[in-house]
Amino acid sequence: GENVEQHPSTLSVQEGDSAVIKCTYSDSASNYFPWYKQELGKGSQLIIDIRSNVGEKKDQRIAVTLNKTAKHFSLHITETQPEDSAVYFCAANQAGTALIFGKGTTLSVSS
Amino acid sequence: DTEVTQTPKHLVMGMTNKKSLKCEQHMGHRAMYWYKQKAKKPPELMFVYSYEKLSINESVPSRFSPECPNSSLLNLHLHALQPEDSALYLCASSPGGRGGFGYTFGSGTRLTVV
């Protein structure tokens, strides 16, 4: 089955800096890679996703890159703000199968 | 309707109680899932229903019993739970099948076992 590794487990940045979170996956058949943001006491919110037929996707300050050969994908947040502070989870699956999550990254943005 | 609705949002139950969590979607999705999530941990897959049939049970204790009455509904029956079962229980759905991208999560039921 799929196994997703996520690094780092914690990340602290200054407001305005960029943050990068990396994930690797094991199943070469996986073709869907979402990222979720979870704020304290709340459920997970989908912030961006990418399919395996695309190498990069951007939405304002958030971007995701995918390297299928190396089986890794990354979340990039530019111009970080205090409200970006949260736990971020990457995930992977093959369409039609269960989504498997990385262990999460706690991002802290200090002003 | 593009939502997965979970009820109740909060539940406190004793270790001898029987309760049920409910999940509903009207997106025509044919795969539905239960996940358990502890604070600051990733969601852990519990059960997968595909076309109303249980396809995956991730070695979940029998005090958790899933049920899929029809393609729109998913229940999780709880009996004789332990305090360590306290967690956020998430339901999700996806289109199902090889072309079915995308997951939709409900907002969860926060369960406290006392």
mmCIF file of N, CA, C and O in Angstrom, chain A residues 8 11 13-15 23 31 33 35 38-39 43 51-52 59-60 70-71 75 81 85 88 93-94 104 106:
data_model
loop_
_atom_site.group_PDB
_atom_site.id
_atom_site.type_symbol
_atom_site.label_atom_id
_atom_site.label_comp_id
_atom_site.label_asym_id
_atom_site.label_seq_id
_atom_site.Cartn_x
_atom_site.Cartn_y
_atom_site.Cartn_z
ATOM 1 N N PRO A 8 9.606 19.065 7.089
ATOM 2 C CA PRO A 8 9.958 18.729 8.461
ATOM 3 C C PRO A 8 8.702 18.534 9.307
ATOM 4 O O PRO A 8 7.599 18.817 8.841
ATOM 5 N N LEU A 11 8.243 23.711 11.600
ATOM 6 C CA LEU A 11 8.891 24.730 10.778
ATOM 7 C C LEU A 11 8.521 26.099 11.326
ATOM 8 O O LEU A 11 7.333 26.402 11.475
ATOM 9 N N VAL A 13 9.125 30.229 10.791
ATOM 10 C CA VAL A 13 9.611 31.258 9.868
ATOM 11 C C VAL A 13 9.160 32.612 10.361
ATOM 12 O O VAL A 13 8.227 32.736 11.166
ATOM 13 N N GLN A 14 9.839 33.636 9.854
ATOM 14 C CA GLN A 14 9.449 35.020 10.124
ATOM 15 C C GLN A 14 8.402 35.446 9.100
ATOM 16 O O GLN A 14 8.435 35.006 7.931
ATOM 17 N N GLU A 15 7.520 36.310 9.524
ATOM 18 C CA GLU A 15 6.504 36.835 8.611
ATOM 19 C C GLU A 15 7.165 37.417 7.372
ATOM 20 O O GLU A 15 8.154 38.149 7.472
ATOM 21 N N CYS A 23 7.151 16.156 0.780
ATOM 22 C CA CYS A 23 6.596 14.819 1.003
ATOM 23 C C CYS A 23 7.105 13.863 -0.064
ATOM 24 O O CYS A 23 7.310 14.264 -1.216
ATOM 25 N N ASN A 31 -1.748 9.108 -8.154
ATOM 26 C CA ASN A 31 -1.887 10.162 -9.162
ATOM 27 C C ASN A 31 -2.637 11.391 -8.664
ATOM 28 O O ASN A 31 -3.017 12.268 -9.442
ATOM 29 N N PHE A 33 -2.540 14.315 -5.351
ATOM 30 C CA PHE A 33 -1.718 14.747 -4.224
ATOM 31 C C PHE A 33 -2.293 16.050 -3.644
ATOM 32 O O PHE A 33 -1.970 17.145 -4.085
ATOM 33 N N TRP A 35 -3.075 18.846 -0.442
ATOM 34 C CA TRP A 35 -2.520 19.404 0.790
ATOM 35 C C TRP A 35 -3.665 19.976 1.628
ATOM 36 O O TRP A 35 -4.536 20.676 1.102
ATOM 37 N N GLN A 38 -4.839 22.483 8.813
ATOM 38 C CA GLN A 38 -5.695 22.279 9.968
ATOM 39 C C GLN A 38 -5.324 23.269 11.059
ATOM 40 O O GLN A 38 -4.217 23.221 11.601
ATOM 41 N N GLU A 39 -6.253 24.159 11.351
ATOM 42 C CA GLU A 39 -6.049 25.108 12.433
ATOM 43 C C GLU A 39 -6.545 24.497 13.731
ATOM 44 O O GLU A 39 -7.355 23.559 13.726
ATOM 45 N N GLY A 43 -11.439 21.184 11.670
ATOM 46 C CA GLY A 43 -11.191 20.102 10.721
ATOM 47 C C GLY A 43 -10.202 20.525 9.662
ATOM 48 O O GLY A 43 -9.780 21.669 9.580
ATOM 49 N N ARG A 51 -2.616 16.833 -9.734
ATOM 50 C CA ARG A 51 -2.698 15.499 -10.325
ATOM 51 C C ARG A 51 -1.392 15.186 -11.030
ATOM 52 O O ARG A 51 -0.621 16.074 -11.365
ATOM 53 N N SER A 52 -1.199 13.908 -11.299
ATOM 54 C CA SER A 52 0.112 13.476 -11.792
ATOM 55 C C SER A 52 0.408 13.917 -13.217
ATOM 56 O O SER A 52 1.540 13.777 -13.674
ATOM 57 N N ASP A 59 -1.656 28.876 -6.676
ATOM 58 C CA ASP A 59 -2.873 29.604 -6.305
ATOM 59 C C ASP A 59 -2.468 30.705 -5.346
ATOM 60 O O ASP A 59 -2.273 30.469 -4.155
ATOM 61 N N GLN A 60 -2.292 31.901 -5.890
ATOM 62 C CA GLN A 60 -1.873 33.081 -5.131
ATOM 63 C C GLN A 60 -0.545 32.801 -4.427
ATOM 64 O O GLN A 60 0.469 32.588 -5.105
ATOM 65 N N ALA A 70 11.050 11.098 -9.050
ATOM 66 C CA ALA A 70 11.600 10.964 -7.707
ATOM 67 C C ALA A 70 10.533 10.624 -6.679
ATOM 68 O O ALA A 70 10.844 10.353 -5.515
ATOM 69 N N LYS A 71 9.277 10.658 -7.071
ATOM 70 C CA LYS A 71 8.135 10.405 -6.188
ATOM 71 C C LYS A 71 8.148 11.334 -4.999
ATOM 72 O O LYS A 71 8.076 10.901 -3.829
ATOM 73 N N LEU A 75 5.056 21.619 -0.977
ATOM 74 C CA LEU A 75 4.176 22.787 -0.803
ATOM 75 C C LEU A 75 5.048 24.005 -0.557
ATOM 76 O O LEU A 75 5.952 23.959 0.284
ATOM 77 N N GLN A 81 2.256 34.753 6.426
ATOM 78 C CA GLN A 81 1.558 35.644 7.347
ATOM 79 C C GLN A 81 1.223 34.866 8.613
ATOM 80 O O GLN A 81 1.156 33.628 8.576
ATOM 81 N N SER A 85 -0.105 30.104 10.167
ATOM 82 C CA SER A 85 0.288 29.181 11.237
ATOM 83 C C SER A 85 -0.785 28.112 11.408
ATOM 84 O O SER A 85 -1.954 28.432 11.640
ATOM 85 N N TYR A 88 -0.007 21.382 8.627
ATOM 86 C CA TYR A 88 -0.226 21.069 7.222
ATOM 87 C C TYR A 88 0.021 19.577 6.994
ATOM 88 O O TYR A 88 1.015 19.024 7.463
ATOM 89 N N ASN A 93 -2.971 9.446 -3.182
ATOM 90 C CA ASN A 93 -3.703 8.222 -3.502
ATOM 91 C C ASN A 93 -3.772 8.045 -5.005
ATOM 92 O O ASN A 93 -3.429 8.946 -5.781
ATOM 93 N N GLN A 94 -4.186 6.860 -5.382
ATOM 94 C CA GLN A 94 -4.580 6.609 -6.761
ATOM 95 C C GLN A 94 -6.088 6.795 -6.795
ATOM 96 O O GLN A 94 -6.790 6.320 -5.894
ATOM 97 N N GLY A 104 2.335 15.217 9.077
ATOM 98 C CA GLY A 104 2.011 16.607 9.355
ATOM 99 C C GLY A 104 3.220 17.469 9.661
ATOM 100 O O GLY A 104 4.250 16.984 10.138
ATOM 101 N N THR A 106 3.954 21.229 11.588
ATOM 102 C CA THR A 106 3.434 22.375 12.342
ATOM 103 C C THR A 106 4.211 23.608 11.924
ATOM 104 O O THR A 106 5.408 23.711 12.176
#
